[in-house]
């Protein structure tokens, strides 16, 4: 029989599934701890019962949430433990059973990524790199269906194409509906005139719908919201605004996992706490020699330091004083861990700049919460300091710092990288003709385009005014010129609206790379010269430093 | 229909509640058999209990037997990751026994309909 699924139930189950998968790493950490208890004491019947229940719950809940692989492992693990429960303690052949369970937990940990096609990958893994590399410069085409009843749809489509979206236009809402049901696109952009066409679709529409309308009365807006609209745009629609929403609804932007440095002279404790944090999806690095703290901070760039209060070579308080003496780390949160329950000692620890004080032994979930809350806050603060407020690209200072560290890394690994400087052509004319708000739109559109078309490993910054810059990792100068030139072509194809008039913009760019240039200063200078050559050569073009230098020699 | 859901796993309870609420029931969820007993003692206004089998402390079956022992004849549906037929055989007094598997949504609503709407087809 058909399950009596309504859209509301479907959404709710989907959310539950996501929540369940997000919680799975923590559940598996718990499973490993249970296993540890059994190893420590094979006669611990309570540990046995707890572990059995955990596997049994995996079996049932995962099955009812439609996650068969997880459920199967849970069932097998529960079965193994059940045979154990039936035996007298002396007869328990623990070794093989524990190996079997450890294997299942390990398999599940690996599976978290696979069975979660529906969910964000909970654990960050080194295997993420090839994925990023695969998408490099070949922006995954995302498909959007447009239905707007008039020619506007077609025009919006060509603009979306410049941002890497493939689009299909429909004039008839019924045709749109049929196409969506046959082969769902990544998103639908439609006129509010068609609100309601997806009502009554079995199982509801699971793809995001964006509405455009010339009406801004409350009733129309309410209808759009009720129809599941993710956004509502008034005509005339600015393509980059639609793109901003499309980007957020069609791409899962995986936030970088929080990074925690765990300082403890006891390697087992450090490993244990690191394991808990990793179980919650964070990246933890262990440090058992406090003397190396400054190197680690610089290299690992943690969002938070978790530190044992009492260590033989130096106390946590002294160590945090050392950290606080470096301006860059003044706001880095430090949490102390100690079995100290004396409040006055805790207070004195706070006085030297600790942000929290946790008492050992700590519950895994308490540790995760305490760390996550503070680390997230640093993230936000840091991002506010590092980014340009209009475009939210990196600011000049930050990008320059990244250039230095990227070159140092490339020097170490024998890699290559490029630096591109871009400048919007005749931008002053845009501002003077149409006003600054329109000029800002152009800058925001370009920043979107750059963010979207460059890889995650690349860094994009607003260098100042109408000048942008990007660091492209692991590409030759020729490749970088080609990549930036593609972006240039698409940017030039965008039309901007200012009142009733439409206009287009272009940008020029210069590219220089390491190892051809060997320091940050010389790369920036070479890119700047190449940019100058591009401007001089007639604008709306990208020139590499090699070509620019050759041209200079020939006096062209 | 007002239904008491008992499950120590909050997510599983939420899943069960989602299905029941989608079917038009009002749901109160508690996380242990002990809490279920407290609720039922203070509030007689439930039409049925839907309980998980495997819970720390009192199991779902223990809860069922305790209720019947106190003369509370409220319809009782047991959810389990194990074979429901075996549990029903073990305790024939259960009104229904539903497997926690991929068909939970359909099977649970069928069971609720069977139990609460006798004679309905």
XYZ file of C-alpha atoms in Angstrom:
677
model
C 0.000 0.000 0.000
C 1.122 3.536 -0.725
C 2.409 5.362 2.301
C 0.007 8.194 3.123
C 2.633 10.833 2.572
C 1.729 14.469 2.452
C 4.255 17.167 1.586
C 4.338 18.254 5.209
C 5.172 14.763 6.402
C 7.707 14.319 3.652
C 9.499 17.503 4.653
C 9.404 16.550 8.261
C 10.805 13.100 7.616
C 13.505 14.625 5.439
C 14.476 17.002 8.226
C 14.538 14.128 10.683
C 16.742 12.155 8.362
C 19.140 15.076 8.132
C 19.160 15.464 11.900
C 19.706 11.742 12.315
C 22.642 11.714 9.919
C 24.144 14.779 11.532
C 23.955 12.988 14.871
C 25.367 9.735 13.537
C 29.055 10.572 14.092
C 28.305 11.328 17.736
C 26.363 8.067 18.015
C 29.344 6.214 16.598
C 31.678 7.877 19.089
C 29.313 6.612 21.773
C 29.480 3.144 20.233
C 33.273 3.219 20.364
C 33.138 4.287 24.005
C 30.779 1.423 24.772
C 33.194 -0.904 23.050
C 35.969 0.554 25.208
C 33.976 -0.218 28.354
C 33.551 -3.816 27.248
C 37.243 -4.164 26.479
C 38.094 -2.798 29.901
C 35.647 -5.122 31.608
C 34.187 -8.007 29.592
C 31.844 -8.769 32.471
C 30.219 -5.340 32.379
C 26.650 -6.381 31.637
C 25.394 -2.849 31.616
C 27.896 -1.842 28.969
C 26.763 -4.836 26.976
C 23.100 -3.909 27.324
C 23.757 -0.265 26.416
C 25.736 -1.216 23.352
C 23.086 -3.694 22.272
C 20.401 -1.046 22.581
C 22.511 1.401 20.589
C 22.881 -1.027 17.680
C 19.279 -2.080 17.957
C 18.171 1.565 17.759
C 20.382 2.060 14.713
C 18.561 -0.817 13.088
C 15.032 0.401 13.784
C 15.345 4.144 13.453
C 17.576 4.094 10.398
C 15.174 1.701 8.691
C 12.130 3.832 9.358
C 14.015 6.884 8.091
C 14.826 5.082 4.848
C 18.537 4.458 5.470
C 18.851 0.724 4.765
C 22.638 0.384 4.891
C 22.937 1.890 8.352
C 20.007 -0.201 9.483
C 21.625 -3.405 8.192
C 24.825 -2.757 10.143
C 22.804 -1.979 13.249
C 20.885 -5.244 12.842
C 24.055 -7.296 12.413
C 25.742 -5.615 15.381
C 22.689 -6.131 17.589
C 22.570 -9.795 16.569
C 26.250 -10.285 17.481
C 25.729 -8.673 20.873
C 22.606 -10.704 21.521
C 24.475 -13.992 21.179
C 26.943 -12.609 23.697
C 24.178 -11.734 26.156
C 22.941 -15.315 26.106
C 26.262 -16.696 27.288
C 27.696 -16.951 30.768
C 30.483 -14.382 31.191
C 33.156 -17.072 31.298
C 32.097 -18.371 27.901
C 32.185 -15.041 26.146
C 34.566 -15.101 23.232
C 35.105 -11.392 23.337
C 37.989 -10.850 20.987
C 36.236 -11.892 17.794
C 32.980 -10.179 18.768
C 34.714 -6.900 19.504
C 36.654 -7.060 16.259
C 33.377 -7.650 14.436
C 31.743 -4.646 16.118
C 34.748 -2.385 15.629
C 34.634 -3.323 11.964
C 30.951 -2.401 11.737
C 31.475 0.936 13.474
C 34.384 1.669 11.151
C 32.240 0.776 8.159
C 29.466 3.061 9.390
C 31.929 5.898 9.921
C 33.019 5.508 6.321
C 29.422 5.191 5.191
C 28.305 8.448 6.733
C 29.352 10.132 3.513
C 27.805 7.633 1.152
C 24.377 6.929 2.514
C 23.989 10.628 3.065
C 23.513 11.597 -0.530
C 20.606 13.476 0.990
C 22.617 15.170 3.704
C 25.711 17.239 4.190
C 28.723 15.110 4.782
C 29.115 15.044 8.556
C 32.804 14.307 8.827
C 35.401 16.285 6.948
C 37.770 13.882 5.260
C 40.928 14.333 3.232
C 39.046 12.709 0.369
C 37.261 16.040 -0.115
C 40.174 17.297 -2.193
C 39.645 15.217 -5.341
C 36.010 16.299 -5.424
C 37.025 19.933 -5.374
C 39.604 19.236 -8.045
C 37.024 17.565 -10.259
C 34.810 20.606 -10.177
C 37.693 22.907 -10.866
C 36.861 25.429 -13.529
C 34.068 23.268 -14.751
C 31.322 24.782 -12.681
C 28.741 22.135 -12.274
C 25.949 23.315 -14.519
C 22.813 23.806 -12.527
C 19.506 23.776 -14.297
C 16.804 26.346 -13.739
C 13.334 26.383 -15.278
C 11.906 29.811 -15.974
C 8.277 30.582 -16.485
C 7.335 34.168 -16.608
C 4.631 34.499 -19.242
C 6.477 37.265 -21.054
C 9.800 37.843 -22.780
C 11.421 38.864 -19.520
C 11.987 35.203 -18.732
C 14.174 34.748 -21.765
C 16.255 37.749 -20.848
C 16.704 36.700 -17.246
C 17.775 33.315 -18.607
C 20.595 34.701 -20.690
C 21.786 36.614 -17.658
C 21.647 33.493 -15.511
C 23.697 31.674 -18.131
C 26.535 34.085 -17.465
C 26.523 32.912 -13.855
C 26.865 29.307 -14.910
C 23.194 28.289 -14.857
C 21.560 26.357 -17.655
C 17.970 27.434 -18.177
C 14.823 26.303 -19.941
C 12.074 28.824 -20.575
C 8.396 27.997 -20.538
C 5.491 30.245 -21.394
C 2.744 27.908 -20.303
C 2.577 27.027 -16.596
C 1.124 23.616 -17.410
C 4.077 22.831 -19.678
C 6.368 23.956 -16.877
C 4.608 21.665 -14.445
C 4.881 18.683 -16.793
C 8.598 19.337 -17.376
C 9.293 19.746 -13.662
C 7.560 16.493 -12.835
C 9.300 14.628 -15.652
C 12.803 15.789 -14.805
C 13.119 18.094 -11.800
C 15.554 20.982 -12.320
C 17.641 22.445 -9.512
C 15.239 25.348 -9.099
C 12.211 27.052 -10.651
C 11.849 30.796 -11.188
C 8.264 31.673 -12.024
C 5.738 34.446 -12.065
C 3.252 34.704 -9.230
C 0.578 34.373 -11.918
C 1.341 30.660 -11.819
C 1.166 30.324 -8.010
C -0.545 27.142 -7.060
C 0.166 25.038 -10.116
C 2.179 22.656 -7.991
C -0.540 22.309 -5.364
C -1.673 18.744 -5.108
C 1.501 17.342 -6.586
C 1.943 13.986 -4.935
C 4.639 14.256 -2.300
C 4.957 17.982 -2.790
C 7.607 19.814 -4.721
C 11.027 19.282 -3.238
C 12.877 21.803 -5.381
C 13.146 25.491 -4.516
C 10.762 27.896 -6.227
C 11.526 31.606 -6.611
C 8.737 33.995 -7.530
C 8.881 37.144 -9.592
C 5.980 39.533 -9.689
C 4.934 43.032 -10.532
C 2.587 42.937 -7.571
C 3.664 43.640 -4.095
C 0.391 43.390 -2.235
C 0.321 41.266 0.854
C -2.118 38.692 -0.519
C 0.111 37.847 -3.483
C 3.163 37.621 -1.274
C 1.344 35.433 1.197
C 0.223 33.113 -1.589
C 3.804 32.826 -2.783
C 5.016 31.984 0.705
C 2.284 29.393 1.110
C 3.255 27.862 -2.207
C 6.709 27.277 -0.747
C 8.437 30.224 -2.401
C 12.038 30.612 -1.324
C 12.193 34.215 -2.463
C 10.069 36.954 -3.972
C 11.396 39.478 -6.464
C 9.673 42.558 -7.758
C 9.995 43.287 -11.458
C 12.202 44.471 -12.963
C 14.416 41.765 -11.571
C 18.160 42.202 -11.118
C 19.858 39.013 -12.307
C 22.542 39.104 -9.643
C 19.945 39.231 -6.882
C 18.235 36.153 -8.278
C 21.625 34.478 -8.584
C 22.433 35.213 -4.972
C 19.348 33.311 -3.867
C 19.803 30.574 -6.464
C 23.348 30.054 -5.225
C 22.198 29.562 -1.683
C 19.283 27.265 -2.516
C 20.972 25.093 -5.131
C 24.423 24.666 -3.655
C 25.224 23.258 -0.306
C 27.954 25.512 0.910
C 29.730 23.264 3.293
C 31.026 25.453 6.059
C 34.623 24.619 6.829
C 34.781 22.422 9.905
C 35.789 24.147 13.131
C 39.461 23.696 13.982
C 40.511 22.960 17.533
C 44.015 22.604 18.928
C 44.048 20.197 21.884
C 47.011 20.765 24.207
C 47.581 18.059 26.793
C 50.784 16.452 28.024
C 48.927 13.153 28.333
C 48.583 11.792 24.796
C 45.651 9.519 25.767
C 43.603 12.416 27.128
C 44.397 14.536 24.114
C 43.417 11.659 21.824
C 40.190 11.099 23.721
C 39.110 14.735 23.596
C 40.179 15.025 19.968
C 38.093 11.964 19.158
C 34.993 13.480 20.726
C 35.428 16.731 18.819
C 36.092 14.901 15.576
C 33.004 12.866 16.214
C 31.063 16.130 16.127
C 32.557 17.017 12.756
C 35.382 19.279 13.894
C 39.030 19.026 12.947
C 41.176 18.500 16.021
C 44.946 18.563 16.179
C 46.778 17.226 19.215
C 49.811 18.860 20.750
C 51.602 17.209 23.657
C 54.660 19.449 23.698
C 53.605 22.940 24.871
C 56.880 24.385 23.597
C 55.650 23.978 20.039
C 52.461 25.982 20.619
C 53.400 29.032 18.553
C 54.420 26.971 15.519
C 51.186 25.008 15.740
C 49.035 28.114 16.052
C 50.619 29.619 12.970
C 50.401 26.480 10.915
C 47.079 25.003 11.987
C 45.193 28.289 12.440
C 42.782 26.916 15.017
C 39.457 28.551 15.881
C 39.957 27.540 19.501
C 42.526 26.068 21.876
C 41.521 23.431 24.398
C 44.200 23.189 27.029
C 44.978 21.091 30.071
C 45.379 23.322 33.113
C 48.231 21.391 34.707
C 51.134 20.276 32.585
C 54.606 19.426 33.842
C 56.668 21.851 31.776
C 54.390 24.843 31.992
C 50.943 25.544 33.370
C 47.989 26.322 31.156
C 47.939 29.804 32.632
C 51.509 30.545 31.589
C 50.893 29.083 28.187
C 47.835 31.253 27.608
C 49.844 34.319 28.672
C 52.376 33.415 25.986
C 49.603 33.129 23.411
C 48.004 36.418 24.432
C 51.274 38.286 23.955
C 50.946 37.823 20.208
C 48.563 40.399 18.758
C 47.208 37.993 16.164
C 45.985 35.625 18.893
C 44.547 38.105 21.360
C 40.997 37.048 20.525
C 41.649 33.325 20.069
C 39.397 31.509 22.547
C 41.142 29.305 25.085
C 39.294 26.753 27.177
C 40.928 25.105 30.169
C 40.301 21.534 31.109
C 41.103 20.402 34.578
C 39.887 18.284 37.420
C 40.036 21.482 39.473
C 36.721 22.144 41.166
C 37.965 25.039 43.287
C 36.050 28.080 42.106
C 38.687 30.599 43.157
C 41.343 28.828 41.120
C 38.993 28.797 38.159
C 38.439 32.505 38.509
C 42.164 33.185 38.554
C 42.491 31.161 35.372
C 39.812 33.301 33.758
C 41.774 36.369 34.720
C 44.671 35.438 32.448
C 42.366 35.287 29.509
C 40.722 31.894 29.533
C 37.309 31.882 27.892
C 36.002 28.868 29.679
C 36.780 26.334 32.308
C 35.647 22.759 31.989
C 35.975 20.169 34.707
C 37.234 16.670 33.948
C 35.756 14.189 33.414
C 33.511 15.993 31.006
C 30.483 14.638 29.183
C 31.229 14.441 25.443
C 28.191 16.526 24.540
C 29.145 19.244 27.043
C 32.621 19.410 25.576
C 31.270 19.672 22.044
C 28.824 22.426 22.985
C 31.362 24.446 24.965
C 33.861 24.292 22.133
C 31.437 24.813 19.249
C 29.758 27.896 20.710
C 33.012 29.739 21.303
C 34.727 28.643 18.109
C 31.741 29.713 15.985
C 31.835 33.131 17.579
C 35.500 33.601 16.700
C 34.698 32.546 13.172
C 32.085 35.252 12.808
C 34.255 37.940 14.362
C 37.205 36.965 12.254
C 35.155 36.956 9.097
C 33.848 40.453 9.893
C 37.407 41.670 10.239
C 38.636 39.924 7.127
C 35.938 40.827 4.661
C 34.863 43.759 2.608
C 31.420 44.897 3.713
C 29.893 45.534 0.262
C 30.957 42.351 -1.514
C 31.912 40.162 1.470
C 35.061 39.251 -0.436
C 38.361 39.202 1.455
C 39.765 42.659 2.069
C 43.099 43.915 0.815
C 45.055 43.163 3.991
C 43.743 39.644 4.331
C 44.276 38.767 0.685
C 47.868 40.043 0.887
C 48.451 37.846 3.933
C 47.033 34.852 2.099
C 49.264 35.575 -0.863
C 52.306 35.467 1.390
C 51.298 32.193 3.040
C 50.245 30.633 -0.291
C 53.629 31.436 -1.812
C 55.406 30.025 1.232
C 53.348 26.831 0.920
C 54.029 26.586 -2.827
C 57.729 27.047 -2.134
C 57.669 24.185 0.346
C 55.722 21.769 -1.845
C 57.162 22.839 -5.164
C 53.696 23.943 -6.322
C 52.590 26.830 -8.449
C 49.992 29.578 -8.124
C 48.819 32.716 -9.874
C 47.721 36.137 -8.790
C 45.197 37.998 -10.909
C 44.375 41.679 -10.612
C 41.146 42.896 -12.178
C 39.789 46.363 -12.701
C 36.307 47.306 -13.942
C 36.620 49.356 -17.127
C 35.335 52.932 -17.050
C 33.784 52.380 -13.660
C 33.860 56.069 -12.821
C 31.586 56.662 -15.799
C 29.063 54.141 -14.422
C 29.027 55.897 -11.059
C 28.792 59.357 -12.634
C 26.074 58.388 -15.107
C 23.837 56.115 -13.045
C 24.804 56.897 -9.455
C 26.694 54.971 -6.788
C 23.954 52.466 -5.926
C 24.019 51.218 -9.519
C 27.811 51.165 -9.446
C 27.649 49.062 -6.291
C 25.373 46.609 -8.100
C 28.055 46.139 -10.740
C 30.676 45.447 -8.084
C 28.434 42.981 -6.266
C 27.621 41.183 -9.527
C 31.302 40.844 -10.363
C 32.111 39.578 -6.884
C 29.386 36.922 -7.199
C 30.682 35.851 -10.536
C 34.237 35.538 -9.235
C 33.219 33.628 -6.124
C 31.084 31.305 -8.139
C 33.473 30.586 -10.960
C 36.680 30.169 -9.011
C 37.329 27.092 -6.937
C 36.935 26.884 -3.180
C 40.698 26.710 -2.809
C 41.089 29.976 -4.702
C 40.824 33.224 -2.806
C 39.024 36.280 -4.080
C 39.368 39.733 -2.650
C 38.264 43.260 -3.261
C 41.510 45.130 -3.556
C 39.924 48.540 -3.294
C 37.424 50.652 -5.247
C 36.626 48.831 -8.471
C 39.748 46.690 -8.219
C 39.565 42.962 -7.459
C 42.233 40.329 -7.004
C 42.318 36.544 -6.826
C 44.839 33.885 -5.845
C 44.483 30.807 -8.042
C 46.136 27.731 -6.591
C 47.992 25.126 -8.638
C 47.583 26.617 -12.096
C 50.077 27.879 -14.646
C 49.933 31.441 -15.898
C 48.422 30.306 -19.209
C 45.671 28.370 -17.451
C 44.931 31.241 -15.115
C 44.661 33.669 -18.027
C 42.213 31.320 -19.734
C 40.089 30.911 -16.619
C 39.891 34.623 -15.886
C 39.261 35.350 -19.548
C 36.166 33.097 -19.485
C 34.861 35.043 -16.525
C 35.629 38.284 -18.350
C 33.562 37.147 -21.332
C 30.577 36.249 -19.185
C 30.755 39.439 -17.189
C 30.779 41.499 -20.387
C 27.577 39.706 -21.452
C 25.645 40.802 -18.354
C 23.217 43.670 -18.691
C 22.569 46.007 -15.809
C 19.467 48.089 -15.348
C 19.394 51.653 -14.203
C 15.867 52.957 -14.375
C 14.799 52.433 -17.972
C 18.244 52.212 -19.485
C 20.362 49.128 -19.784
C 24.102 48.983 -19.954
C 26.975 46.516 -19.834
C 30.367 46.600 -18.199
C 33.687 44.918 -18.773
C 36.872 44.439 -16.839
C 40.559 44.181 -17.645
C 42.984 41.893 -15.879
C 46.640 41.097 -15.398
C 47.986 37.736 -14.240
C 51.356 36.792 -12.791
C 52.486 33.564 -11.167
C 54.831 31.737 -8.874
C 57.488 30.381 -9.487
C 58.093 32.720 -12.462
C 57.993 35.530 -9.893
C 59.399 34.504 -6.551
C 57.917 36.774 -3.935
C 54.567 38.343 -3.028
C 55.783 41.818 -3.852
C 57.159 40.930 -7.266
C 54.042 38.924 -8.177
C 51.752 41.807 -7.279
C 53.928 44.192 -9.226
C 54.027 41.930 -12.289
C 50.255 41.431 -12.195
C 49.783 45.166 -11.879
C 51.988 45.781 -14.902
C 50.088 43.179 -16.899
C 46.833 44.866 -15.873
C 48.262 48.166 -17.061
C 49.149 46.526 -20.388
C 45.572 45.189 -20.679
C 44.130 48.640 -20.060
C 46.565 50.168 -22.462
C 45.822 47.563 -25.107
C 42.173 48.596 -25.285
C 40.575 47.188 -22.077
C 38.174 44.234 -21.740
C 41.037 41.724 -21.978
C 43.270 39.603 -19.738
C 47.023 39.635 -20.174
C 49.648 37.412 -18.546
C 52.858 38.875 -17.145
C 55.020 36.946 -19.652
C 53.166 38.502 -22.576
C 53.161 41.916 -20.935
C 56.932 41.747 -20.343
C 57.580 40.654 -23.956
C 55.393 43.496 -25.219
C 57.302 45.952 -23.059
C 60.600 44.768 -24.504
C 59.403 45.151 -28.054
C 58.086 48.548 -27.171
C 54.601 47.644 -28.376
C -7.394 11.105 18.562
C -4.848 11.777 21.303
C -1.902 9.413 21.425
C 0.924 8.926 23.900
C 4.214 8.109 22.166
C 6.946 6.455 24.229
C 10.499 6.218 22.861
C 13.887 6.853 24.479
C 15.333 7.897 21.118
C 14.133 11.470 20.599
C 14.513 11.259 16.839
C 12.568 8.036 16.628
C 9.834 9.595 18.794
C 9.765 12.574 16.480
C 9.444 10.276 13.482
C 6.542 8.386 15.043
C 4.891 11.670 16.032
C 5.332 13.017 12.519
C 3.463 10.070 11.037
C 0.671 10.217 13.619
C 0.223 13.974 13.407
C 0.142 13.726 9.653
C -2.713 11.289 10.116
C -4.551 13.896 12.173
C -3.726 12.691 15.679
C -2.604 14.815 18.613
C 0.594 13.457 20.064
C 2.287 13.688 23.429
C 5.753 12.145 23.413
C 7.675 10.940 26.468
C 11.100 9.357 26.654
C 10.620 6.451 29.025
C 8.057 3.943 30.210
C 8.243 5.461 33.694
C 7.286 8.866 32.362
C 4.508 7.244 30.356
C 3.087 5.764 33.548
C 3.250 9.155 35.246
C 1.430 10.767 32.328
C -1.236 8.091 32.170
C -1.820 8.295 35.908
C -2.437 12.015 35.793
C -4.249 12.264 32.487
C -6.817 9.743 31.377
C -7.581 11.505 28.167
C -5.516 9.370 25.769
C -6.977 7.181 23.037
C -3.938 4.949 22.609
C -0.297 4.329 23.491
C 2.359 3.817 20.830
C 5.537 2.603 22.502
C 8.998 1.521 21.444
C 10.024 -1.938 22.621
C 13.719 -1.476 23.420
C 14.253 1.165 26.080
C 16.545 1.396 29.073
C 14.717 0.515 32.291
C 11.191 -0.705 31.563
C 10.802 -2.058 28.037
C 7.728 -1.431 25.901
C 6.451 -4.878 26.814
C 6.995 -4.167 30.515
C 5.001 -0.980 30.107
C 2.163 -2.872 28.435
C 2.053 -5.489 31.173
C 2.218 -2.872 33.922
C -0.725 -0.989 32.392
C -2.826 -4.121 32.019
C -1.844 -5.111 35.561
C -3.282 -1.788 36.741
C -6.436 -2.448 34.820
C -5.792 0.184 32.172
C -7.164 -1.216 28.923
C -5.963 1.551 26.661
C -5.185 0.317 23.110
C -1.469 -0.416 22.963
C 0.693 -0.489 19.826
C 4.239 -1.765 20.206
C 7.015 -0.617 17.841
C 10.090 -2.736 17.469
C 13.147 -3.216 15.327
C 12.605 -6.952 15.726
C 10.107 -9.249 14.062
C 6.660 -7.991 15.120
C 5.018 -11.377 14.626
C 7.313 -12.955 17.236
C 6.475 -10.248 19.776
C 2.764 -10.566 19.085
C 3.089 -14.325 19.629
C 4.935 -13.675 22.884
C 2.243 -11.281 24.093
C -1.026 -11.895 22.248
C -2.747 -9.206 24.305
C -1.011 -6.452 22.338
C -3.418 -4.589 20.107
C -0.827 -4.323 17.374
C 2.853 -4.755 16.821
C 4.565 -2.730 14.108
C 8.080 -3.127 12.691
C 10.370 -0.115 12.686
C 11.350 -0.377 9.082
C 10.984 1.456 5.804
C 7.215 0.823 5.813
C 6.692 2.314 9.255
C 4.602 5.205 7.955
C 2.032 3.071 6.206
C 2.059 0.225 8.712
C 1.671 2.500 11.740
C -1.317 4.371 10.326
C -2.904 1.052 9.309
C -2.422 -0.257 12.818
C -3.842 2.899 14.384
C -6.853 2.739 12.079
C -7.408 -0.958 12.863
C -7.095 -0.456 16.585
C -9.070 2.757 16.964
C -11.736 2.316 14.329
C -12.978 -1.223 14.915
C -15.242 -2.491 12.174
C -13.993 0.183 9.802
C -12.824 -1.165 6.512
